[in-house]
Amino acid sequence: MKELSDQSKKKPALGAGRDYPRIYREFVEWFPDNESCINYLVKLRWPNGFSCPECNIVSEPWYQTRGRMVYPKCRHQTSVTRGTIFDKTRPPLTTWFEAAWHMTTANNGLSAKTLQRTLGTSYLTAWNMLHRYRIAMVRSEREQLSGIVEIDESFVGGVDLGGKRGRGTDKAIVVI
């Protein structure tokens, strides 16, 4: 019995393309603080060990304050967030990760106002987070759809107040 309880407490290995937190409680267990978020990003960004962006040699960096990393040979400074959507932002990584979790688990999308209320940030911060995430999700090499395309149907509207919509058409609203 004790073996089962010990095994259930073990966290799964974190890594790209693997398992992700399914429920909010799991999310909080995986990313309780900024350090766990930084460790996760380091594993995703440098799976084979840290390589200096300046001289491309794999080695263990020195760590300084505020998450900066210094390569011992060329003394180049970098951080795990440099060149990412988290670069040059003030909210802690835990807030960014929480925003990503809420964004990906929301059934009907997520507005900046809802994210503001959920995270307890300002509207501008919530809007900027969503904006950066949405830009990051766009594939620049995307192609126009061709052939047979399957789509889901969606219902739009609220209470039927009677009458015709707009200038008076009886046609249904098309949503894709």
XYZ file of N, CA and C in Angstrom:
528
model
N 0.822 -1.192 0.000
C 0.000 0.000 0.000
C 0.862 1.250 0.000
N 1.967 1.200 0.774
C 2.845 2.349 0.842
C 3.517 2.601 -0.506
N 3.834 1.523 -1.245
C 4.462 1.670 -2.553
C 3.558 2.429 -3.511
N 2.274 2.154 -3.485
C 1.347 2.843 -4.370
C 1.286 4.325 -4.060
N 1.254 4.671 -2.790
C 1.164 6.080 -2.441
C 2.449 6.817 -2.811
N 3.616 6.159 -2.704
C 4.866 6.792 -3.088
C 4.938 6.985 -4.598
N 4.455 6.018 -5.368
C 4.487 6.127 -6.815
C 3.523 7.185 -7.320
N 2.404 7.342 -6.659
C 1.429 8.323 -7.121
C 1.911 9.747 -6.894
N 2.870 9.933 -5.982
C 3.386 11.270 -5.706
C 4.476 11.688 -6.681
N 5.043 10.732 -7.432
C 6.116 11.058 -8.360
C 5.577 11.894 -9.512
N 6.349 12.939 -9.871
C 5.982 13.783 -10.997
C 6.467 13.138 -12.283
N 5.712 13.260 -13.384
C 6.194 12.733 -14.649
C 7.367 13.565 -15.163
N 8.182 12.960 -16.020
C 9.309 13.681 -16.601
C 8.781 14.781 -17.513
N 9.309 15.972 -17.332
C 8.869 17.098 -18.135
C 9.704 17.166 -19.393
N 9.066 17.416 -20.521
C 9.796 17.541 -21.764
C 8.870 17.908 -22.898
N 9.443 18.412 -23.968
C 8.654 18.831 -25.119
C 7.983 17.630 -25.763
N 6.746 17.809 -26.171
C 6.020 16.766 -26.859
C 5.538 15.651 -25.971
N 5.718 15.790 -24.670
C 5.274 14.751 -23.742
C 3.989 15.180 -23.081
N 3.795 14.613 -21.923
C 2.605 14.891 -21.144
C 2.596 16.330 -20.638
N 1.419 16.884 -20.519
C 1.239 18.218 -19.967
C 0.182 18.152 -18.882
N 0.164 19.121 -17.980
C -0.835 19.088 -16.907
C -2.249 19.092 -17.478
N -3.069 18.181 -17.026
C -4.441 18.068 -17.523
C -5.410 18.922 -16.712
N -5.130 19.049 -15.430
C -6.006 19.832 -14.561
C -5.164 20.902 -13.876
N -5.843 21.906 -13.343
C -5.139 23.044 -12.758
C -4.281 22.636 -11.563
N -4.750 21.698 -10.782
C -3.979 21.238 -9.620
C -2.641 20.645 -10.067
N -2.654 19.868 -11.150
C -1.411 19.324 -11.705
C -0.489 20.449 -12.158
N -1.078 21.448 -12.805
C -0.289 22.579 -13.281
C 0.447 23.256 -12.125
N -0.263 23.489 -11.029
C 0.338 24.142 -9.855
C 1.434 23.268 -9.248
N 1.260 21.947 -9.284
C 2.294 21.041 -8.774
C 3.544 21.069 -9.656
N 3.352 21.141 -10.975
C 4.477 21.128 -11.900
C 5.254 22.444 -11.876
N 4.534 23.559 -11.763
C 5.162 24.877 -11.848
C 4.807 25.740 -10.640
N 5.302 25.376 -9.454
C 4.942 26.136 -8.255
C 5.671 27.473 -8.136
N 6.841 27.586 -8.788
C 7.624 28.812 -8.651
C 8.365 29.103 -9.955
N 9.033 30.256 -9.982
C 9.754 30.685 -11.174
C 10.895 29.735 -11.531
N 11.542 29.182 -10.528
C 12.674 28.290 -10.768
C 12.251 27.040 -11.549
N 11.100 26.484 -11.222
C 10.623 25.301 -11.952
C 10.281 25.659 -13.399
N 9.779 26.865 -13.629
C 9.498 27.315 -14.997
C 10.796 27.483 -15.784
N 11.811 28.061 -15.142
C 13.111 28.242 -15.796
C 13.726 26.883 -16.126
N 13.670 25.938 -15.192
C 14.211 24.594 -15.444
C 13.496 23.923 -16.609
N 12.189 24.107 -16.699
C 11.415 23.535 -17.805
C 11.860 24.140 -19.137
N 12.030 25.465 -19.169
C 12.468 26.121 -20.401
C 13.883 25.703 -20.794
N 14.758 25.518 -19.811
C 16.128 25.063 -20.099
C 16.088 23.683 -20.744
N 15.243 22.776 -20.221
C 15.130 21.426 -20.797
C 14.576 21.470 -22.219
N 13.639 22.388 -22.474
C 13.075 22.492 -23.814
C 14.048 23.135 -24.793
N 14.735 24.156 -24.332
C 15.590 24.927 -25.222
C 16.927 24.244 -25.506
N 17.501 23.607 -24.502
C 18.795 22.953 -24.648
C 18.700 21.519 -24.141
N 18.041 20.618 -24.874
C 17.877 19.238 -24.394
C 19.200 18.476 -24.286
N 20.215 18.865 -25.059
C 21.518 18.186 -25.025
C 22.543 18.955 -24.197
N 22.092 19.865 -23.371
C 22.998 20.689 -22.578
C 23.108 22.080 -23.169
N 23.462 23.035 -22.330
C 23.554 24.431 -22.748
C 24.656 24.618 -23.770
N 24.332 25.239 -24.902
C 25.355 25.602 -25.878
C 25.336 27.117 -26.019
N 26.500 27.707 -25.942
C 26.631 29.158 -26.004
C 26.174 29.648 -27.375
N 25.278 30.649 -27.432
C 24.829 31.152 -28.727
C 25.936 31.890 -29.485
N 26.982 32.290 -28.781
C 28.084 33.032 -29.401
C 29.096 32.097 -30.059
N 29.546 31.067 -29.334
C 30.600 30.188 -29.861
C 30.132 28.743 -30.077
N 28.868 28.426 -29.770
C 28.251 27.112 -30.017
C 28.974 25.930 -29.372
N 29.622 26.135 -28.251
C 30.269 25.046 -27.525
C 29.369 24.648 -26.364
N 29.145 23.334 -26.203
C 28.285 22.839 -25.132
C 29.082 22.789 -23.838
N 28.562 23.455 -22.819
C 29.219 23.479 -21.517
C 28.224 23.952 -20.472
N 28.563 23.743 -19.217
C 27.708 24.198 -18.115
C 27.945 25.696 -17.895
N 26.892 26.524 -17.926
C 27.087 27.969 -17.740
C 27.171 28.342 -16.265
N 27.641 29.548 -16.009
C 27.545 30.126 -14.677
C 26.190 30.786 -14.588
N 25.601 30.747 -13.427
C 24.320 31.421 -13.227
C 24.527 32.664 -12.384
N 23.943 33.767 -12.834
C 23.997 35.011 -12.084
C 22.585 35.383 -11.651
N 22.443 36.573 -11.121
C 21.130 37.014 -10.650
C 20.159 37.188 -11.807
N 18.894 37.161 -11.501
C 17.786 37.365 -12.440
C 17.815 36.395 -13.619
N 18.322 35.192 -13.396
C 18.270 34.156 -14.419
C 19.264 34.307 -15.546
N 20.210 35.223 -15.431
C 21.219 35.364 -16.484
C 22.223 34.227 -16.404
N 22.664 33.787 -17.572
C 23.651 32.717 -17.653
C 24.876 33.266 -18.381
N 26.046 32.939 -17.870
C 27.295 33.405 -18.469
C 28.111 32.184 -18.867
N 28.546 32.158 -20.119
C 29.386 31.068 -20.576
C 30.810 31.332 -20.091
N 31.452 30.369 -19.427
C 32.747 30.627 -18.790
C 33.897 30.961 -19.746
N 33.868 30.483 -20.985
C 35.012 30.707 -21.879
C 34.961 32.062 -22.571
N 33.836 32.387 -23.201
C 33.765 33.655 -23.935
C 33.076 34.756 -23.135
N 32.555 34.432 -21.966
C 31.882 35.383 -21.067
C 30.625 36.004 -21.682
N 30.044 35.315 -22.644
C 28.806 35.799 -23.264
C 27.647 35.610 -22.289
N 26.822 36.649 -22.140
C 25.670 36.577 -21.242
C 24.404 36.317 -22.049
N 23.569 35.456 -21.530
C 22.273 35.184 -22.142
C 21.311 34.767 -21.042
N 20.078 34.531 -21.414
C 19.097 34.010 -20.460
C 18.215 33.013 -21.188
N 17.506 32.229 -20.434
C 16.649 31.208 -21.028
C 15.485 31.850 -21.787
N 15.146 33.076 -21.454
C 14.018 33.738 -22.116
C 14.437 34.577 -23.316
N 15.727 34.774 -23.531
C 16.170 35.610 -24.650
C 15.742 34.993 -25.977
N 15.155 35.840 -26.823
C 14.705 35.386 -28.133
C 13.377 34.651 -28.109
N 12.685 34.662 -26.980
C 11.380 34.007 -26.869
C 10.310 35.064 -26.623
N 9.070 34.636 -26.521
C 7.994 35.586 -26.240
C 8.072 36.118 -24.816
N 8.861 35.472 -23.969
C 9.002 35.909 -22.580
C 10.100 36.958 -22.414
N 10.849 37.244 -23.476
C 11.979 38.165 -23.406
C 11.503 39.587 -23.133
N 12.189 40.264 -22.229
C 11.937 41.669 -21.886
C 10.508 41.911 -21.414
N 10.000 41.026 -20.577
C 8.675 41.219 -19.988
C 8.797 41.212 -18.474
N 7.874 41.879 -17.812
C 7.936 41.993 -16.358
C 7.218 40.884 -15.597
N 6.104 40.370 -16.092
C 5.427 39.326 -15.306
C 6.328 38.110 -15.118
N 6.251 37.464 -13.964
C 7.070 36.264 -13.745
C 6.640 35.127 -14.673
N 7.543 34.182 -14.870
C 7.254 33.055 -15.761
C 6.056 32.243 -15.284
N 5.837 32.178 -13.980
C 4.676 31.440 -13.480
C 3.385 32.050 -14.017
N 3.331 33.369 -14.113
C 2.150 34.043 -14.657
C 2.011 33.750 -16.146
N 3.127 33.764 -16.870
C 3.103 33.437 -18.291
C 2.635 31.997 -18.521
N 3.165 31.073 -17.735
C 2.780 29.671 -17.879
C 1.304 29.481 -17.534
N 0.851 30.171 -16.501
C -0.558 30.067 -16.115
C -1.454 30.616 -17.220
N -1.045 31.713 -17.846
C -1.810 32.272 -18.961
C -1.878 31.272 -20.117
N -0.756 30.608 -20.398
C -0.736 29.601 -21.467
C -1.661 28.448 -21.139
N -1.659 28.018 -19.883
C -2.520 26.904 -19.493
C -3.990 27.280 -19.659
N -4.364 28.461 -19.183
C -5.759 28.893 -19.311
C -6.146 29.069 -20.783
N -5.220 29.572 -21.573
C -5.495 29.795 -22.994
C -5.724 28.480 -23.733
N -4.949 27.469 -23.404
C -5.064 26.195 -24.118
C -6.180 25.306 -23.588
N -6.674 25.562 -22.395
C -7.745 24.731 -21.852
C -9.119 25.372 -21.978
N -9.173 26.628 -22.420
C -10.467 27.297 -22.579
C -11.190 26.720 -23.793
N -12.447 26.359 -23.626
C -13.213 25.761 -24.720
C -13.548 26.762 -25.814
N -13.889 27.976 -25.431
C -14.359 28.960 -26.404
C -13.384 30.106 -26.592
N -12.115 29.867 -26.437
C -11.149 30.948 -26.535
C -11.075 31.704 -25.221
N -10.217 32.690 -25.183
C -10.000 33.429 -23.948
C -9.810 34.897 -24.281
N -10.603 35.739 -23.666
C -10.466 37.177 -23.883
C -9.457 37.746 -22.900
N -8.941 38.918 -23.229
C -7.990 39.583 -22.337
C -8.666 39.962 -21.022
N -9.933 40.313 -21.087
C -10.660 40.688 -19.867
C -10.788 39.481 -18.928
N -11.103 38.316 -19.478
C -11.204 37.102 -18.665
C -9.846 36.738 -18.075
N -8.794 36.841 -18.884
C -7.449 36.538 -18.391
C -7.037 37.526 -17.301
N -7.415 38.783 -17.449
C -7.122 39.789 -16.428
C -7.741 39.399 -15.094
N -9.007 39.006 -15.121
C -9.689 38.609 -13.887
C -9.081 37.337 -13.303
N -8.713 36.397 -14.158
C -8.177 35.115 -13.700
C -6.797 35.265 -13.061
N -5.922 36.032 -13.709
C -4.544 36.167 -13.228
C -4.367 37.285 -12.207
N -5.303 38.226 -12.193
C -5.162 39.365 -11.289
C -4.151 40.384 -11.787
N -3.982 40.471 -13.101
C -3.067 41.445 -13.692
C -3.866 42.603 -14.266
N -3.177 43.553 -14.862
C -3.873 44.644 -15.540
C -4.385 44.144 -16.890
N -5.322 44.877 -17.459
C -5.869 44.499 -18.762
C -4.769 44.531 -19.820
N -3.916 45.550 -19.771
C -2.852 45.690 -20.760
C -1.878 44.513 -20.706
N -1.534 44.072 -19.510
C -0.646 42.911 -19.357
C -1.297 41.660 -19.936
N -2.565 41.442 -19.618
C -3.282 40.268 -20.138
C -3.370 40.324 -21.657
N -3.667 41.499 -22.202
C -3.781 41.652 -23.653
C -2.435 41.376 -24.316
N -1.352 41.926 -23.753
C -0.019 41.706 -24.324
C 0.382 40.236 -24.282
N 0.054 39.552 -23.199
C 0.363 38.120 -23.107
C -0.358 37.346 -24.205
N -1.665 37.564 -24.326
C -2.439 36.858 -25.349
C -1.930 37.200 -26.742
N -1.593 38.462 -26.963
C -1.101 38.901 -28.264
C 0.205 38.184 -28.621
N 1.122 38.100 -27.672
C 2.393 37.416 -27.929
C 2.187 35.921 -28.172
N 1.311 35.298 -27.391
C 1.028 33.875 -27.603
C 0.403 33.642 -28.977
N -0.529 34.490 -29.369
C -1.197 34.306 -30.666
C -0.229 34.504 -31.823
N 0.664 35.475 -31.710
C 1.678 35.672 -32.752
C 2.591 34.449 -32.834
N 2.963 33.895 -31.685
C 3.849 32.728 -31.658
C 3.186 31.495 -32.267
N 1.861 31.417 -32.219
C 1.165 30.233 -32.739
C 0.975 30.270 -34.248
N 1.178 31.418 -34.882
C 0.989 31.526 -36.327
C 2.196 30.929 -37.034
N 1.933 30.059 -37.983
C 3.006 29.480 -38.794
C 3.207 30.361 -40.013
N 4.402 30.902 -40.187
C 4.654 31.797 -41.318
C 4.605 31.050 -42.652
N 4.906 29.764 -42.651
C 4.921 28.981 -43.888
C 3.596 28.261 -44.149
N 2.529 28.736 -43.517
C 1.242 28.057 -43.667
C 0.776 28.100 -45.127
N 0.050 27.085 -45.502
C -0.430 26.946 -46.875
C -1.944 27.060 -46.890
N -2.468 27.445 -48.039
C -3.909 27.516 -48.185
C -4.469 26.096 -48.198
N -5.599 25.906 -47.532
C -6.218 24.588 -47.482
C -6.690 24.177 -48.867
N -6.558 22.891 -49.175
C -7.026 22.384 -50.462
C -7.547 20.973 -50.263
N -8.257 20.478 -51.255
C -8.822 19.141 -51.146
C -10.029 19.125 -50.227
N -10.275 17.990 -49.599
C -11.400 17.857 -48.677
C -10.983 18.411 -47.320
N -11.760 19.361 -46.818
C -11.472 19.993 -45.532
C -12.634 19.719 -44.599
N -12.351 19.164 -43.435
C -13.390 18.909 -42.442
C -13.379 20.026 -41.416
N -14.574 20.525 -41.078
C -14.681 21.576 -40.075
C -15.760 21.200 -39.075
N -15.695 21.792 -37.913
C -16.711 21.580 -36.891
C -17.789 22.638 -37.039
N -19.004 22.250 -36.693
C -20.078 23.230 -36.718
C -20.102 23.980 -35.398
N -20.691 25.160 -35.440
C -20.775 25.965 -34.233
C -22.109 26.683 -34.229
N -22.660 26.866 -33.049
C -23.922 27.564 -32.906
C -23.647 28.953 -32.361
N -24.217 29.950 -33.014
C -23.990 31.333 -32.627
C -25.319 31.970 -32.298
N -25.316 32.801 -31.288
C -26.526 33.546 -30.975
C -26.982 33.275 -29.568
N -28.049 33.910 -29.222
C -28.597 33.758 -27.885
C -30.080 33.482 -27.983
N -30.856 34.239 -27.254
C -32.299 34.078 -27.236
C -32.877 34.650 -28.524
N -33.771 33.901 -29.167
C -34.421 34.370 -30.384
C -35.472 35.410 -30.011
N -35.246 36.636 -30.460
C -36.161 37.725 -30.129
C -37.248 37.894 -31.180
N -37.237 37.051 -32.186
C -38.233 37.158 -33.239
C -37.806 38.194 -34.266
N -38.488 38.213 -35.364
C -38.142 39.173 -36.402
C -36.948 38.706 -37.205
N -36.549 39.567 -38.116
C -35.433 39.239 -38.989
C -34.194 40.005 -38.550
N -33.043 39.434 -38.868
C -31.803 40.105 -38.497
C -31.369 41.052 -39.610
N -30.635 42.071 -39.255
C -30.085 42.996 -40.246
C -31.162 43.654 -41.066
N -31.027 43.562 -42.389
C -32.009 44.173 -43.280
C -33.166 43.237 -43.586
N -33.166 42.105 -42.948
C -34.338 41.262 -43.078
C -34.163 40.019 -43.899
N -33.165 39.217 -43.639
C -33.000 37.957 -44.348
C -33.391 36.802 -43.434
N -33.878 35.736 -44.033
C -34.258 34.551 -43.274
C -33.149 33.500 -43.266
N -32.042 33.788 -43.931
C -30.965 32.808 -44.040
C -30.260 32.621 -42.703
N -29.686 31.433 -42.526
C -28.973 31.108 -41.287
C -27.606 31.784 -41.267
N -27.101 32.015 -40.076
C -25.773 32.587 -39.911
C -24.754 31.473 -40.135
N -23.789 31.715 -41.002
C -22.760 30.726 -41.293
C -21.526 31.053 -40.465
N -21.036 30.056 -39.737
C -19.843 30.232 -38.920
C -18.874 29.116 -39.248
N -17.640 29.488 -39.527
C -16.610 28.485 -39.818
C -15.467 28.686 -38.856
